[in-house]
Amino acid sequence: MAKWGEGDPRWIVEERADATNVNNWHWTERDATNWSSDKLKSLLLGLIVENEEGSCEVTEVAKVEGEASINNRKGKLIFFYEWNLKATWTGVSKAGVKYTGSIDVPNLSDENDMEDLDISVSLNKDEPETPLTMLMRTKGADNIRQVLGSYVGYLKTEFTQGMILPTANGMAKTTTSQSKAKLNKTQISSSGSTVAPINTGVKIPTCKFSMREKFLTSPADLYRVFLNQDMVQAFTHAPASVDGEKGGKFRLLDGNVFGEFTDLVPDEKIVMKWRYNNWPAEHYSTISMTFKDRTSETELKVDCRGVPDNEEDRTKEGWKRYYFEAIKQTFGFGSRLY
């Protein structure tokens, strides 16, 4: 049987089995600290917001301090996490002036609702004032809150595989969530959680849109840029994995973007399953890229379907900045976008 330790909210397991434990339950705890640290960094790094004043990006996650764990008590999962996060944001105005500031999240915890999360955004002391600071304090903070909510969803889905044990009637109990401070009180059900679980098969509202861009190169050369691993690493300025064949998979921008090539028509068309890593689990958009020869240039049409509604702006911004503009700058296929 199990008992509470003095002053310790975690379960202590005795070697002696409970006589009433007909299914030979084991109370287990899984440390999610290292996994959480990596997940938080990957979700925050590269986050972008833009408006008419310019754009801002989270360029470094300097501090991820804290811990996370999951306890299984008779088929019910109890989540605990406490994190103190510090990051750097870099802004670029429409005039090309760069600014640098910091982001502090001191209280990412299972005891706090996501809407109450304290996110402090500041500009470095030696930097001149800029409207980009307000952009990060508003839209930037909202996006940060969203991706941190995604972390909680992933913690409750990705990391919990194999932790639900059978109950007396052979059925698994509903996963529950509970804060560290309330472990010795009445358990609360998962329906009370402020973050919706990110589960496969759940329908979400999506949108579709198209983008067009012209590049000063041939369709063949532009087509190759998207399928050649060395070229992808060149324009993303980061390690990438690209298998440029039909059915081949790709992963780039430090794992923030990944997917699979589903159809390839050489020099004419690329169709792929594509997603950001913080989208609902296993949800992909369909991206169709069509290359049109316009004599002295190539027109690229990008059709996007199945993008989550709340990710439309971010997806458009990401394609413009990390694909269109980056490719032009790296290979000299056009001037900088303004």
Short mmCIF file of C-alpha atoms in Angstrom, two decimals:
data_model
loop_
_atom_site.label_atom_id
_atom_site.label_comp_id
_atom_site.label_asym_id
_atom_site.label_seq_id
_atom_site.Cartn_x
_atom_site.Cartn_y
_atom_site.Cartn_z
CA MET A 1 0.00 0.00 0.00
CA ALA A 2 1.03 3.63 -0.31
CA LYS A 3 1.20 6.47 2.16
CA TRP A 4 2.07 10.16 2.08
CA GLY A 5 5.57 11.14 3.13
CA GLU A 6 5.87 13.82 5.82
CA GLY A 7 6.05 17.19 4.06
CA ASP A 8 6.49 15.50 0.70
CA PRO A 9 3.58 15.77 -1.76
CA ARG A 10 4.83 12.85 -3.85
CA TRP A 11 3.82 9.25 -3.33
CA ILE A 12 6.11 6.86 -1.43
CA VAL A 13 5.79 3.24 -2.46
CA GLU A 14 6.14 0.45 0.09
CA GLU A 15 7.42 -2.91 -1.06
CA ARG A 16 4.48 -4.70 0.56
CA ALA A 17 1.59 -5.13 -1.88
CA ASP A 18 -1.91 -4.01 -0.93
CA ALA A 19 -4.14 -7.05 -0.38
CA THR A 20 -7.01 -5.27 -2.09
CA ASN A 21 -4.92 -4.42 -5.15
CA VAL A 22 -6.36 -7.17 -7.35
CA ASN A 23 -4.60 -5.96 -10.50
CA ASN A 24 -1.19 -5.54 -8.83
CA TRP A 25 -1.04 -1.80 -9.50
CA HIS A 26 2.29 -0.02 -9.32
CA TRP A 27 2.38 3.64 -8.43
CA THR A 28 4.95 5.26 -10.63
CA GLU A 29 6.57 8.62 -11.19
CA ARG A 30 8.23 9.77 -14.38
CA ASP A 31 10.72 12.66 -14.49
CA ALA A 32 9.82 14.99 -17.38
CA THR A 33 12.44 17.65 -16.67
CA ASN A 34 14.92 17.05 -19.50
CA TRP A 35 12.18 16.37 -22.04
CA SER A 36 10.35 19.54 -20.95
CA SER A 37 13.48 21.68 -21.18
CA ASP A 38 14.09 20.60 -24.78
CA LYS A 39 10.42 21.00 -25.71
CA LEU A 40 10.19 24.51 -24.24
CA LYS A 41 13.30 25.64 -26.11
CA SER A 42 12.09 24.24 -29.42
CA LEU A 43 8.65 25.84 -29.05
CA LEU A 44 9.96 29.30 -28.18
CA LEU A 45 12.99 29.57 -30.45
CA GLY A 46 12.14 31.17 -33.78
CA LEU A 47 8.75 32.52 -32.74
CA ILE A 48 7.96 35.53 -34.97
CA VAL A 49 5.50 38.43 -34.84
CA GLU A 50 5.14 41.23 -37.37
CA ASN A 51 3.19 44.41 -38.03
CA GLU A 52 3.57 47.61 -40.05
CA GLU A 53 6.49 48.72 -37.81
CA GLY A 54 8.65 45.66 -38.50
CA SER A 55 9.18 42.16 -37.13
CA CYS A 56 10.38 40.51 -33.92
CA GLU A 57 11.78 37.04 -33.33
CA VAL A 58 12.77 34.99 -30.30
CA THR A 59 16.43 34.38 -31.16
CA GLU A 60 17.74 32.76 -27.98
CA VAL A 61 16.32 30.85 -25.02
CA ALA A 62 18.96 31.64 -22.42
CA LYS A 63 17.43 30.12 -19.30
CA VAL A 64 15.11 27.17 -18.68
CA GLU A 65 15.16 26.47 -14.95
CA GLY A 66 12.75 24.22 -13.10
CA GLU A 67 11.39 20.71 -13.11
CA ALA A 68 8.47 18.60 -14.27
CA SER A 69 7.15 15.18 -13.38
CA ILE A 70 4.11 12.96 -13.78
CA ASN A 71 2.73 10.66 -11.08
CA ASN A 72 0.48 7.70 -11.80
CA ARG A 73 -1.85 6.78 -8.93
CA LYS A 74 -4.24 3.93 -9.72
CA GLY A 75 -4.51 4.84 -13.37
CA LYS A 76 -4.83 8.57 -12.77
CA LEU A 77 -2.08 10.95 -13.85
CA ILE A 78 -1.05 13.87 -11.66
CA PHE A 79 1.04 16.56 -13.36
CA PHE A 80 3.58 18.83 -11.73
CA TYR A 81 5.71 21.47 -13.45
CA GLU A 82 7.44 24.69 -12.39
CA TRP A 83 9.55 26.74 -14.80
CA ASN A 84 11.44 30.03 -14.89
CA LEU A 85 12.20 31.06 -18.47
CA LYS A 86 14.37 33.81 -19.93
CA ALA A 87 14.75 34.51 -23.65
CA THR A 88 16.10 37.13 -26.04
CA TRP A 89 14.07 38.79 -28.75
CA THR A 90 15.48 40.64 -31.75
CA GLY A 91 13.48 43.20 -33.69
CA VAL A 92 14.07 44.68 -37.12
CA SER A 93 12.21 47.84 -38.13
CA LYS A 94 10.96 48.46 -41.65
CA ALA A 95 13.95 50.78 -42.05
CA GLY A 96 16.31 47.92 -41.22
CA VAL A 97 17.27 49.08 -37.69
CA LYS A 98 17.88 46.21 -35.27
CA TYR A 99 16.82 46.12 -31.61
CA THR A 100 17.35 43.59 -28.85
CA GLY A 101 15.39 42.90 -25.69
CA SER A 102 14.54 40.25 -23.14
CA ILE A 103 11.57 38.08 -22.17
CA ASP A 104 10.98 36.76 -18.64
CA VAL A 105 8.43 34.11 -17.69
CA PRO A 106 8.94 33.50 -13.95
CA ASN A 107 5.86 31.45 -13.11
CA LEU A 108 5.01 28.78 -15.67
CA SER A 109 3.45 26.36 -13.22
CA ASP A 110 0.60 23.87 -12.86
CA GLU A 111 -0.68 26.13 -10.05
CA ASN A 112 -1.29 29.06 -12.42
CA ASP A 113 -3.87 29.38 -15.18
CA MET A 114 -2.36 30.10 -18.58
CA GLU A 115 -4.24 33.39 -18.93
CA ASP A 116 -2.68 34.54 -15.64
CA LEU A 117 0.84 33.74 -16.80
CA ASP A 118 3.22 36.63 -16.14
CA ILE A 119 5.21 37.48 -19.31
CA SER A 120 7.58 40.43 -18.96
CA VAL A 121 8.98 41.97 -22.16
CA SER A 122 11.64 44.69 -22.06
CA LEU A 123 14.08 46.47 -24.37
CA ASN A 124 17.78 46.38 -23.53
CA LYS A 125 18.96 49.49 -21.66
CA ASP A 126 21.34 50.69 -24.37
CA GLU A 127 18.69 50.47 -27.08
CA PRO A 128 16.67 53.50 -28.33
CA GLU A 129 12.90 53.38 -27.90
CA THR A 130 10.98 51.54 -30.61
CA PRO A 131 7.33 50.60 -31.27
CA LEU A 132 8.56 47.01 -31.67
CA THR A 133 8.69 46.72 -27.87
CA MET A 134 4.91 47.17 -27.74
CA LEU A 135 4.52 44.62 -30.53
CA MET A 136 6.33 42.05 -28.38
CA ARG A 137 4.35 43.02 -25.27
CA THR A 138 1.04 42.49 -27.04
CA LYS A 139 1.08 40.10 -29.99
CA GLY A 140 4.41 38.60 -28.95
CA ALA A 141 3.22 37.84 -25.41
CA ASP A 142 0.00 36.33 -26.77
CA ASN A 143 1.96 33.99 -29.06
CA ILE A 144 4.34 33.04 -26.25
CA ARG A 145 1.37 32.22 -24.03
CA GLN A 146 -0.04 30.07 -26.82
CA VAL A 147 3.11 28.00 -27.36
CA LEU A 148 3.58 27.52 -23.62
CA GLY A 149 0.03 26.22 -23.50
CA SER A 150 1.03 23.81 -26.25
CA TYR A 151 3.88 22.58 -24.03
CA VAL A 152 1.34 21.62 -21.36
CA GLY A 153 -0.72 19.81 -23.99
CA TYR A 154 2.32 17.87 -25.20
CA LEU A 155 3.26 17.01 -21.62
CA LYS A 156 -0.17 15.43 -21.15
CA THR A 157 -0.12 13.51 -24.44
CA GLU A 158 3.34 12.84 -25.88
CA PHE A 159 5.16 12.22 -22.62
CA THR A 160 2.50 10.10 -20.89
CA GLN A 161 2.59 7.11 -23.22
CA GLY A 162 2.48 3.87 -21.21
CA MET A 163 1.71 5.52 -17.87
CA ILE A 164 -2.02 4.67 -17.68
CA LEU A 165 -2.48 1.33 -15.91
CA PRO A 166 -5.65 -0.84 -15.84
CA THR A 167 -8.31 -0.41 -13.14
CA ALA A 168 -10.17 -3.14 -11.28
CA ASN A 169 -12.63 -3.64 -14.16
CA GLY A 170 -9.88 -3.68 -16.74
CA MET A 171 -10.64 -0.21 -18.13
CA ALA A 172 -8.29 2.73 -18.01
CA LYS A 173 -9.39 5.68 -15.89
CA THR A 174 -9.60 9.18 -17.26
CA THR A 175 -6.34 11.10 -17.04
CA THR A 176 -6.50 13.80 -14.40
CA SER A 177 -4.38 16.82 -13.60
CA GLN A 178 -3.55 18.18 -10.19
CA SER A 179 -1.22 20.82 -8.83
CA LYS A 180 1.56 20.05 -6.38
CA ALA A 181 -0.06 22.21 -3.71
CA LYS A 182 -3.35 20.29 -3.98
CA LEU A 183 -2.02 16.73 -3.98
CA ASN A 184 -3.29 16.08 -0.48
CA LYS A 185 -6.72 17.50 -1.26
CA THR A 186 -9.62 16.36 -3.41
CA GLN A 187 -8.45 15.47 -6.90
CA ILE A 188 -9.65 17.65 -9.76
CA SER A 189 -10.63 16.20 -13.12
CA SER A 190 -9.03 16.99 -16.45
CA SER A 191 -12.18 18.89 -17.45
CA GLY A 192 -11.05 21.61 -15.05
CA SER A 193 -7.79 22.15 -16.91
CA THR A 194 -7.34 25.49 -18.64
CA VAL A 195 -5.40 23.93 -21.52
CA ALA A 196 -7.20 21.67 -23.95
CA PRO A 197 -5.46 18.33 -24.56
CA ILE A 198 -3.82 18.06 -27.95
CA ASN A 199 -5.06 14.72 -29.21
CA THR A 200 -5.01 12.99 -32.57
CA GLY A 201 -8.42 12.87 -34.22
CA VAL A 202 -9.85 16.03 -32.67
CA LYS A 203 -11.31 18.31 -35.33
CA ILE A 204 -10.00 21.86 -35.29
CA PRO A 205 -11.03 24.88 -37.39
CA THR A 206 -8.69 25.34 -40.34
CA CYS A 207 -8.23 27.79 -43.21
CA LYS A 208 -6.75 27.91 -46.67
CA PHE A 209 -4.87 30.68 -48.44
CA SER A 210 -2.49 31.29 -51.34
CA MET A 211 0.72 33.28 -51.68
CA ARG A 212 2.60 34.33 -54.81
CA GLU A 213 6.21 35.44 -55.11
CA LYS A 214 8.60 36.07 -58.00
CA PHE A 215 12.23 34.97 -58.04
CA LEU A 216 14.96 36.02 -60.47
CA THR A 217 15.92 32.49 -61.47
CA SER A 218 14.66 29.54 -63.49
CA PRO A 219 11.96 27.11 -62.31
CA ALA A 220 14.53 24.30 -62.26
CA ASP A 221 16.92 26.18 -59.98
CA LEU A 222 14.18 27.30 -57.61
CA TYR A 223 12.65 23.82 -57.51
CA ARG A 224 16.04 22.37 -56.50
CA VAL A 225 16.37 24.82 -53.58
CA PHE A 226 13.50 23.14 -51.73
CA LEU A 227 14.73 19.56 -52.21
CA ASN A 228 18.50 19.80 -51.79
CA GLN A 229 19.56 19.43 -48.17
CA ASP A 230 22.68 21.58 -48.52
CA MET A 231 20.69 24.39 -50.10
CA VAL A 232 17.97 24.18 -47.44
CA GLN A 233 20.62 24.43 -44.73
CA ALA A 234 22.10 27.42 -46.52
CA PHE A 235 18.93 29.53 -46.64
CA THR A 236 17.65 28.49 -43.19
CA HIS A 237 21.13 28.99 -41.61
CA ALA A 238 20.58 25.87 -39.49
CA PRO A 239 21.03 22.09 -39.70
CA ALA A 240 18.29 20.39 -41.70
CA SER A 241 17.32 16.89 -42.78
CA VAL A 242 15.82 16.71 -46.28
CA ASP A 243 15.09 13.58 -48.32
CA GLY A 244 14.15 15.15 -51.65
CA GLU A 245 12.17 12.21 -53.03
CA LYS A 246 8.47 11.41 -53.17
CA GLY A 247 7.63 10.06 -49.72
CA GLY A 248 10.80 11.61 -48.32
CA LYS A 249 10.68 13.46 -45.02
CA PHE A 250 12.15 16.80 -44.05
CA ARG A 251 12.92 18.60 -40.80
CA LEU A 252 14.31 22.13 -40.62
CA LEU A 253 14.61 25.28 -38.50
CA ASP A 254 15.78 23.31 -35.45
CA GLY A 255 12.83 20.94 -35.76
CA ASN A 256 10.24 23.73 -35.71
CA VAL A 257 9.07 22.70 -39.20
CA PHE A 258 8.79 19.17 -40.54
CA GLY A 259 6.77 17.02 -42.91
CA GLU A 260 6.84 14.81 -45.99
CA PHE A 261 6.95 15.26 -49.78
CA THR A 262 3.80 13.60 -51.15
CA ASP A 263 4.08 14.48 -54.84
CA LEU A 264 6.88 15.82 -57.03
CA VAL A 265 6.74 16.98 -60.64
CA PRO A 266 10.32 17.98 -61.56
CA ASP A 267 10.73 21.73 -62.06
CA GLU A 268 6.95 22.24 -61.95
CA LYS A 269 5.30 21.24 -58.69
CA ILE A 270 5.98 20.16 -55.08
CA VAL A 271 3.21 18.90 -52.79
CA MET A 272 3.95 18.19 -49.15
CA LYS A 273 2.50 17.55 -45.73
CA TRP A 274 3.82 20.43 -43.61
CA ARG A 275 3.47 21.51 -39.99
CA TYR A 276 4.91 23.53 -37.14
CA ASN A 277 5.96 21.36 -34.22
CA ASN A 278 3.51 23.02 -31.80
CA TRP A 279 0.40 22.28 -33.86
CA PRO A 280 -2.05 19.68 -32.50
CA ALA A 281 -0.45 16.25 -32.58
CA GLU A 282 -0.36 14.63 -36.03
CA HIS A 283 -2.14 17.56 -37.70
CA TYR A 284 -0.56 18.56 -41.01
CA SER A 285 -1.42 21.18 -43.59
CA THR A 286 -1.13 20.45 -47.31
CA ILE A 287 1.24 22.76 -49.17
CA SER A 288 1.24 22.83 -52.99
CA MET A 289 4.00 24.81 -54.70
CA THR A 290 3.65 25.52 -58.42
CA PHE A 291 6.60 26.91 -60.41
CA LYS A 292 5.73 29.05 -63.46
CA ASP A 293 8.30 30.21 -66.01
CA ARG A 294 7.87 33.96 -66.64
CA THR A 295 10.80 34.30 -69.08
CA SER A 296 13.27 36.29 -66.93
CA GLU A 297 11.88 35.08 -63.61
CA THR A 298 9.90 32.34 -61.91
CA GLU A 299 6.54 32.89 -60.26
CA LEU A 300 6.01 30.62 -57.27
CA LYS A 301 2.43 30.02 -56.16
CA VAL A 302 2.02 28.45 -52.72
CA ASP A 303 -1.41 27.04 -51.85
CA CYS A 304 -1.90 26.17 -48.19
CA ARG A 305 -4.82 24.06 -46.95
CA GLY A 306 -5.60 22.76 -43.48
CA VAL A 307 -3.69 25.43 -41.55
CA PRO A 308 -5.20 25.91 -38.04
CA ASP A 309 -7.21 29.14 -37.99
CA ASN A 310 -5.17 30.62 -35.16
CA GLU A 311 -1.93 29.85 -37.02
CA GLU A 312 -2.77 31.62 -40.31
CA ASP A 313 -0.82 34.83 -39.64
CA ARG A 314 2.17 33.02 -38.18
CA THR A 315 2.29 30.60 -41.12
CA LYS A 316 2.15 33.40 -43.68
CA GLU A 317 4.84 35.35 -41.84
CA GLY A 318 7.03 32.27 -41.58
CA TRP A 319 6.84 31.50 -45.29
CA LYS A 320 7.56 35.08 -46.26
CA ARG A 321 10.51 35.43 -43.94
CA TYR A 322 12.09 31.98 -43.72
CA TYR A 323 11.41 30.82 -47.27
CA PHE A 324 10.83 33.70 -49.72
CA GLU A 325 13.08 36.36 -48.24
CA ALA A 326 15.75 33.95 -47.02
CA ILE A 327 16.02 32.25 -50.44
CA LYS A 328 16.34 35.60 -52.21
CA GLN A 329 19.03 36.82 -49.83
CA THR A 330 21.02 33.58 -49.83
CA PHE A 331 21.05 32.80 -53.56
CA GLY A 332 20.61 36.28 -55.04
CA PHE A 333 17.21 35.46 -56.56
CA GLY A 334 15.72 38.86 -55.78
CA SER A 335 15.83 41.93 -53.56
CA ARG A 336 14.83 42.03 -49.92
CA LEU A 337 11.07 42.12 -49.21
CA TYR A 338 9.66 45.30 -47.70
#
